[in-house]
PDB file of C-alpha atoms in Angstrom:
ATOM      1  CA  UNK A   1       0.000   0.000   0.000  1.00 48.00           C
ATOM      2  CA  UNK A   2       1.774   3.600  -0.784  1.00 54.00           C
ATOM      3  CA  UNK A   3       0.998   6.421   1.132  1.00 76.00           C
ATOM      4  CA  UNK A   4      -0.494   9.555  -0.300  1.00 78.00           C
ATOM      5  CA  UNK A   5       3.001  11.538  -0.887  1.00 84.00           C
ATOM      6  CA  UNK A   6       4.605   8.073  -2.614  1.00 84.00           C
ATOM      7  CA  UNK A   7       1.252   7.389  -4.343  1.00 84.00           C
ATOM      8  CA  UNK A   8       1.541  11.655  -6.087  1.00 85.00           C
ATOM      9  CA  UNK A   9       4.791  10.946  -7.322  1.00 89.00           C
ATOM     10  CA  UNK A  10       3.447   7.828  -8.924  1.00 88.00           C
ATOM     11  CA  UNK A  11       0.868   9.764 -10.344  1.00 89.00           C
ATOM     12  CA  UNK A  12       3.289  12.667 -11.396  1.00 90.00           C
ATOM     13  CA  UNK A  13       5.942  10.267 -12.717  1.00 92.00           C
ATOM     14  CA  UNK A  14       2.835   8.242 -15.190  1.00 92.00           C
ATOM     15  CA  UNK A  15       1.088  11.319 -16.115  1.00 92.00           C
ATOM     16  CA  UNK A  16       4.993  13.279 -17.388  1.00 93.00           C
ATOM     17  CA  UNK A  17       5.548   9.659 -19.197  1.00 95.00           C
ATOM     18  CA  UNK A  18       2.122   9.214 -21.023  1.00 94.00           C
ATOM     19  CA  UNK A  19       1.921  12.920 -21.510  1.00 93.00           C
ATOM     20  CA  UNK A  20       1.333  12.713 -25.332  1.00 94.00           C
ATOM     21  CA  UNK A  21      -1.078   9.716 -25.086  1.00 94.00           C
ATOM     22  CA  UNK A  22      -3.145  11.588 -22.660  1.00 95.00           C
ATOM     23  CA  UNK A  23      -2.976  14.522 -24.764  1.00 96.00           C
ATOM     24  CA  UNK A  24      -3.838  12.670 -28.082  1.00 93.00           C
ATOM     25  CA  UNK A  25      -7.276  11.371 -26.130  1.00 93.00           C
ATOM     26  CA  UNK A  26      -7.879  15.082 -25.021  1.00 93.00           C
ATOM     27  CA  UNK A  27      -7.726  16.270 -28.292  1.00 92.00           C
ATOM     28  CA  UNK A  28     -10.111  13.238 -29.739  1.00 88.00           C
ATOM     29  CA  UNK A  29     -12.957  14.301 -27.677  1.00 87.00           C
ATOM     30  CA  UNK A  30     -12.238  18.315 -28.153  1.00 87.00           C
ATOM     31  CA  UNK A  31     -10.507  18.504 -31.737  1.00 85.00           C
ATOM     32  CA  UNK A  32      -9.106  22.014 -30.888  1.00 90.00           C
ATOM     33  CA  UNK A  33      -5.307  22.047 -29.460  1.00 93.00           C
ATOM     34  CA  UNK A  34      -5.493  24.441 -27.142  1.00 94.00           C
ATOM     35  CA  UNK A  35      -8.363  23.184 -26.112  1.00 94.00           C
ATOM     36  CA  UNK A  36      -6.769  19.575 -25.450  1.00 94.00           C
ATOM     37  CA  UNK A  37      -4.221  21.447 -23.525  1.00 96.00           C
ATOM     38  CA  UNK A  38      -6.592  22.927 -20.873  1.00 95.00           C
ATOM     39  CA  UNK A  39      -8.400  19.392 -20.660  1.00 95.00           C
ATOM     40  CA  UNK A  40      -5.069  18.070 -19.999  1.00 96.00           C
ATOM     41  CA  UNK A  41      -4.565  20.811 -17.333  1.00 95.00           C
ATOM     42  CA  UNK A  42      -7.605  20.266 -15.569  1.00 96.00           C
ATOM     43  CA  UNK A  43      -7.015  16.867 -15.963  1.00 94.00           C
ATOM     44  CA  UNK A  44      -3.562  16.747 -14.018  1.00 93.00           C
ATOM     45  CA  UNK A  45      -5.089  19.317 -11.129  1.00 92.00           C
ATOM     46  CA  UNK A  46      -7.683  16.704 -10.549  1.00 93.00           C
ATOM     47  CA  UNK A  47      -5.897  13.794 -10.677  1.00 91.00           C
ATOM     48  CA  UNK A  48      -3.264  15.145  -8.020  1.00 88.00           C
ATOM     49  CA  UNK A  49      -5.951  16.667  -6.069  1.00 90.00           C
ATOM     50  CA  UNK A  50      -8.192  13.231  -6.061  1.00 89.00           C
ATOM     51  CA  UNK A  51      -5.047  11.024  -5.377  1.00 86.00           C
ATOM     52  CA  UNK A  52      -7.064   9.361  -2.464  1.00 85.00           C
ATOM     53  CA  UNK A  53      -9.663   7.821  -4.824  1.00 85.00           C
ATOM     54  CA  UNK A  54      -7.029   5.795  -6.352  1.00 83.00           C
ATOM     55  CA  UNK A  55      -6.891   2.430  -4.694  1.00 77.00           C
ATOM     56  CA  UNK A  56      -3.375   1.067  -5.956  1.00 74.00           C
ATOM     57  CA  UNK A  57      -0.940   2.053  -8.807  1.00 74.00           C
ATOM     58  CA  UNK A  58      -2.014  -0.690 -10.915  1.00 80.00           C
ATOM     59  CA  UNK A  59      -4.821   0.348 -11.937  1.00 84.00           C
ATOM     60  CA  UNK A  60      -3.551   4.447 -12.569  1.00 88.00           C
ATOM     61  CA  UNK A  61      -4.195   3.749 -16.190  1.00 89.00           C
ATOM     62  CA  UNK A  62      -7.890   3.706 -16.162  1.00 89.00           C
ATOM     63  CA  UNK A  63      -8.307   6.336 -13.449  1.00 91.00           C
ATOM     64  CA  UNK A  64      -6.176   9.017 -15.773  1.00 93.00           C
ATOM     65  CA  UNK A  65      -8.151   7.697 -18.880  1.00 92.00           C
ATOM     66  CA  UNK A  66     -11.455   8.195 -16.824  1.00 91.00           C
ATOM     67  CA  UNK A  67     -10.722  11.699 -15.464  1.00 93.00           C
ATOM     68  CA  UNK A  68      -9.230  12.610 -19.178  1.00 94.00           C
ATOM     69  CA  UNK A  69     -12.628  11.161 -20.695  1.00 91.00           C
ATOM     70  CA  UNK A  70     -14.843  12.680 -18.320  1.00 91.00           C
ATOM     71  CA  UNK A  71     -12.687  16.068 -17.957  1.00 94.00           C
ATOM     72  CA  UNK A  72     -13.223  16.251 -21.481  1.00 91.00           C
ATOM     73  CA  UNK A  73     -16.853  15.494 -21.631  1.00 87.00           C
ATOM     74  CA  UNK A  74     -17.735  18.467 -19.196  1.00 89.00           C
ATOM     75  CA  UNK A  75     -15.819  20.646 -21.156  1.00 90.00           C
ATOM     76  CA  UNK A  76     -17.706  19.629 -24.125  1.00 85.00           C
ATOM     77  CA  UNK A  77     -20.599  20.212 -22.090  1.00 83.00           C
ATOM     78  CA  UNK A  78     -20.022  23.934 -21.219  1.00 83.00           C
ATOM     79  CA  UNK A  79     -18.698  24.349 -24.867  1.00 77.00           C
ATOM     80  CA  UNK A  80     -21.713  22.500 -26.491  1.00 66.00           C
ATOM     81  CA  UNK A  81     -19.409  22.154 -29.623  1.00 44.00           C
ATOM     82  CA  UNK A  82     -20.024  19.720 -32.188  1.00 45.00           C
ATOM     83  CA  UNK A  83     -16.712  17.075 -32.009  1.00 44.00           C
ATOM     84  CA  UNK A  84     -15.794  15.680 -34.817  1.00 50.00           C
ATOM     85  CA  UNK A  85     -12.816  13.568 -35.489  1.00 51.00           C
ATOM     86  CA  UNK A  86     -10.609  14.111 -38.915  1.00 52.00           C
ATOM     87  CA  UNK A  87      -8.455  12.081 -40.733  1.00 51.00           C
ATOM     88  CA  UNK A  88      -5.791  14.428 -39.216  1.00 52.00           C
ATOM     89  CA  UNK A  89      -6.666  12.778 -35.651  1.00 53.00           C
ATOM     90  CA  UNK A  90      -6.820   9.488 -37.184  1.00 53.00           C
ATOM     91  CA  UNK A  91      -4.141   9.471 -38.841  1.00 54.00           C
ATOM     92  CA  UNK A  92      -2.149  10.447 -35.436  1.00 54.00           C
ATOM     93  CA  UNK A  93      -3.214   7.502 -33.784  1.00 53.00           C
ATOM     94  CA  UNK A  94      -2.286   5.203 -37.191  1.00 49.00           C
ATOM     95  CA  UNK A  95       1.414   3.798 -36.615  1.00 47.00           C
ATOM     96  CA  UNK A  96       1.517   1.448 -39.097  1.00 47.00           C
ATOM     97  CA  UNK A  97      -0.699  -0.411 -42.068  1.00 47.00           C
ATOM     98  CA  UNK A  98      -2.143  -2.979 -40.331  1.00 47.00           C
ATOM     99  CA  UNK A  99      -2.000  -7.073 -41.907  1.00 46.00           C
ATOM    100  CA  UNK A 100      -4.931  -6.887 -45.144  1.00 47.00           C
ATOM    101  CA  UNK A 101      -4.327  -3.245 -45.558  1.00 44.00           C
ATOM    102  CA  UNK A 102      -5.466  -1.396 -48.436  1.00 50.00           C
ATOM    103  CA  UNK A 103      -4.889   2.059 -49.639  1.00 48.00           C
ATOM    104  CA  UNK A 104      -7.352   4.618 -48.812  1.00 53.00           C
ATOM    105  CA  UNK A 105      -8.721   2.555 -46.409  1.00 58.00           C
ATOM    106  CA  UNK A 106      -7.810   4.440 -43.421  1.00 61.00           C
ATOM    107  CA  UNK A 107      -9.659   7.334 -44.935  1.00 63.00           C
ATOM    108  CA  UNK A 108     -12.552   5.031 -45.404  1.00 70.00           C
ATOM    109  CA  UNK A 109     -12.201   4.589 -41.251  1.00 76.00           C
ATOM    110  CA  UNK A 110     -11.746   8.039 -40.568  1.00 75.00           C
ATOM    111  CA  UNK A 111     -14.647   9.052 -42.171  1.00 76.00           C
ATOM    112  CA  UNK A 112     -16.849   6.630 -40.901  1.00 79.00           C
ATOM    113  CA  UNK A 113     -15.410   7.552 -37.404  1.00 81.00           C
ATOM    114  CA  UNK A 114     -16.605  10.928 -38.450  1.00 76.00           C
ATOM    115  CA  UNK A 115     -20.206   9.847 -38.641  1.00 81.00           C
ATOM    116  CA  UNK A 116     -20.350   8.192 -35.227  1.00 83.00           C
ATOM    117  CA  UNK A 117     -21.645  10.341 -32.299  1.00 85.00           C
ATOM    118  CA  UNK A 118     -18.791  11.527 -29.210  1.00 80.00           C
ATOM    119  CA  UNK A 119     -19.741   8.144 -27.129  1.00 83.00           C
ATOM    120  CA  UNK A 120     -19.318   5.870 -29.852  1.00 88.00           C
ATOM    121  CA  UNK A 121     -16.322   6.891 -30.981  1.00 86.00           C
ATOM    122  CA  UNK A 122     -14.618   7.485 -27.587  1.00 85.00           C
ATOM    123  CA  UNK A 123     -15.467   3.912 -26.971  1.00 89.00           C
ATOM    124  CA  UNK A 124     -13.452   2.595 -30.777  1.00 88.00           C
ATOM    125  CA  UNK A 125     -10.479   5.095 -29.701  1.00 86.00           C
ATOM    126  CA  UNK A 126      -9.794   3.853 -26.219  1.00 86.00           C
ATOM    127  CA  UNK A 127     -10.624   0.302 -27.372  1.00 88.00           C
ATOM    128  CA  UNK A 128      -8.440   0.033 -30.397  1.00 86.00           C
ATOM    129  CA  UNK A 129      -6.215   3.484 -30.902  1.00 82.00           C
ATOM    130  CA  UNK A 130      -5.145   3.359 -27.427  1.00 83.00           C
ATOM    131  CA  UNK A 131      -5.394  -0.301 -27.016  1.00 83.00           C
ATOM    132  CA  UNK A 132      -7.216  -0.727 -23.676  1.00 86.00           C
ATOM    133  CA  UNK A 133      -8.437  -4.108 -22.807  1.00 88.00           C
ATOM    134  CA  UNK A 134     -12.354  -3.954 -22.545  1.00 90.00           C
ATOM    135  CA  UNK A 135     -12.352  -4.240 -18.788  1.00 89.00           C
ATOM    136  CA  UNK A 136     -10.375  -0.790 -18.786  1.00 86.00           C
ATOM    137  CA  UNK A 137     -12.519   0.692 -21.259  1.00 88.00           C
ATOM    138  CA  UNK A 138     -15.469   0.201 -18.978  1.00 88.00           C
ATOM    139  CA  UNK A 139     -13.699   1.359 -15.928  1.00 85.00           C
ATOM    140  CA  UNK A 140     -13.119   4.874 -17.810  1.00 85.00           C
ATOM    141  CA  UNK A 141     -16.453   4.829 -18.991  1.00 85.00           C
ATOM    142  CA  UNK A 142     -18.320   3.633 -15.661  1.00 86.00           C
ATOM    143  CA  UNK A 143     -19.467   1.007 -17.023  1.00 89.00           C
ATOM    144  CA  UNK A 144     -20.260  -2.712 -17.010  1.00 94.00           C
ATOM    145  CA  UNK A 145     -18.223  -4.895 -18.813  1.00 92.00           C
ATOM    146  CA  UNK A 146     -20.995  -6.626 -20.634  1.00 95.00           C
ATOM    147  CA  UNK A 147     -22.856  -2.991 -21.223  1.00 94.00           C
ATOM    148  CA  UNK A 148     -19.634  -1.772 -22.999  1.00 93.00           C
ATOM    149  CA  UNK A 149     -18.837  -5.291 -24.966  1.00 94.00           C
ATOM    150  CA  UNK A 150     -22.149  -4.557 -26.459  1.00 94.00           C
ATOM    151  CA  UNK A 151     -21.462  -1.316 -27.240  1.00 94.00           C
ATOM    152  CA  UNK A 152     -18.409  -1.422 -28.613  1.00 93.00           C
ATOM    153  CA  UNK A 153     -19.674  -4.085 -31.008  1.00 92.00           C
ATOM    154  CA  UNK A 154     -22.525  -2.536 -32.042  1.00 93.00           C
ATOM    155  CA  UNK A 155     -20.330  -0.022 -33.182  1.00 92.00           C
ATOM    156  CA  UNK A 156     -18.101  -1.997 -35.402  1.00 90.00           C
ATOM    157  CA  UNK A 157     -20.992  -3.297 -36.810  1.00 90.00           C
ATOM    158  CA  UNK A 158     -22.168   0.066 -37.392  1.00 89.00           C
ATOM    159  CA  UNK A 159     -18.309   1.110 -38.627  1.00 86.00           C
ATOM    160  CA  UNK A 160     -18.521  -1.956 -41.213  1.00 85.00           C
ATOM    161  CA  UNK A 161     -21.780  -0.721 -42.936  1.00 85.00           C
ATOM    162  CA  UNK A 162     -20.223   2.247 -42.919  1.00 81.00           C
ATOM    163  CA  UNK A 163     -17.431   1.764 -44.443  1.00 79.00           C
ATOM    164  CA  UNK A 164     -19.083  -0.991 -47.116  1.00 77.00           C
ATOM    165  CA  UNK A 165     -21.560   1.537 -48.054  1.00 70.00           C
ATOM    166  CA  UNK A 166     -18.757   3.637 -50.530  1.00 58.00           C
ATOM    167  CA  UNK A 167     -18.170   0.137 -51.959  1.00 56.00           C
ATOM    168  CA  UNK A 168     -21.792  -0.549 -52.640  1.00 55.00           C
ATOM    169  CA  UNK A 169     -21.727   2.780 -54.337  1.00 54.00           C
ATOM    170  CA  UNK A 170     -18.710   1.883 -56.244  1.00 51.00           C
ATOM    171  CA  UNK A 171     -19.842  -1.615 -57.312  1.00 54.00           C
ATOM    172  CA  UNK A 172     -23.437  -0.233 -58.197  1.00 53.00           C
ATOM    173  CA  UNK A 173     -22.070   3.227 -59.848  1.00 54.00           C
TER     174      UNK A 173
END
């Protein structure tokens, strides 16, 4: 068990490390830099000022992801701006073609990621961009495991139509 001073400097030590990670899922809720930046901010003042909530370092990962998610969110709120994610944003979180990849596809998956609302596509980034497992993806969403297994699948299913539709057009055109 740490004690509160030990357990800050964890905190401190993960949050300078993942500082660009936590910034890239700032900016996917937001989509304005500056704007990532203050979610960021706020983000750090809570996290050292809430340091009690966390239980044990091991699970730091999910509790920054959940205050960045839900930092975000309020802002959002109070903005009531429209988020929208571009291929720019994509295209950040794409390292390298994946096996079966075509050209243009990631275009095809950024604008289908467009088209899905903040939730949704919150849920695809953290699952797959910033490779949580499920289990942390519902701990920074509050929710069940099962509730966000469903989720998330509905929307790949929802991505794939998406993204077949331009083909349909193509084949049909």
């Amino acid at each position: 068990m740490f004690d509160q001073k030990e357990l800050t400097r964890e905190i401190e030590s993960y949050l300078i490390a993942n500082q660009e990670t936590i910034y890239r899922l700032a900016y996917s809720y937001v989509k304005h830099p500056e704007d990532a930046l203050d979610v960021v901010q706020e983000s750090i003042i809570k996290a050292i000022s809430s340091v009690n909530t966390l239980r044990d370092s091991q699970g730091m990962k999910s509790w920054v992801y959940r205050i960045v998610v839900n930092t975000a969110l309020d802002f959002l709120r109070k903005q009531k701006r429209l988020v929208v994610v571009d291929s720019e944003t994509i295209s950040t979180y794409i390292d390298e073609p994946a096996a079966g990849y075509e050209e243009g596809s990631d275009l095809d998956l950024a604008s289908a990621l467009e088209k899905l609302p903040p939730a949704e596509r919150g849920r695809i980034i953290l699952r797959y961009y910033e490779d949580l497992k499920i289990e942390e993806v519902a701990l920074v969403l509050q929710e069940n495991v099962n509730t966000t297994k469903s989720r998330l699948y509905a929307t790949l299913k929802k991505l794939r139509v998406q993204m077949e539709e331009p083909m349909e057009e193509i084949k049909h055109g």
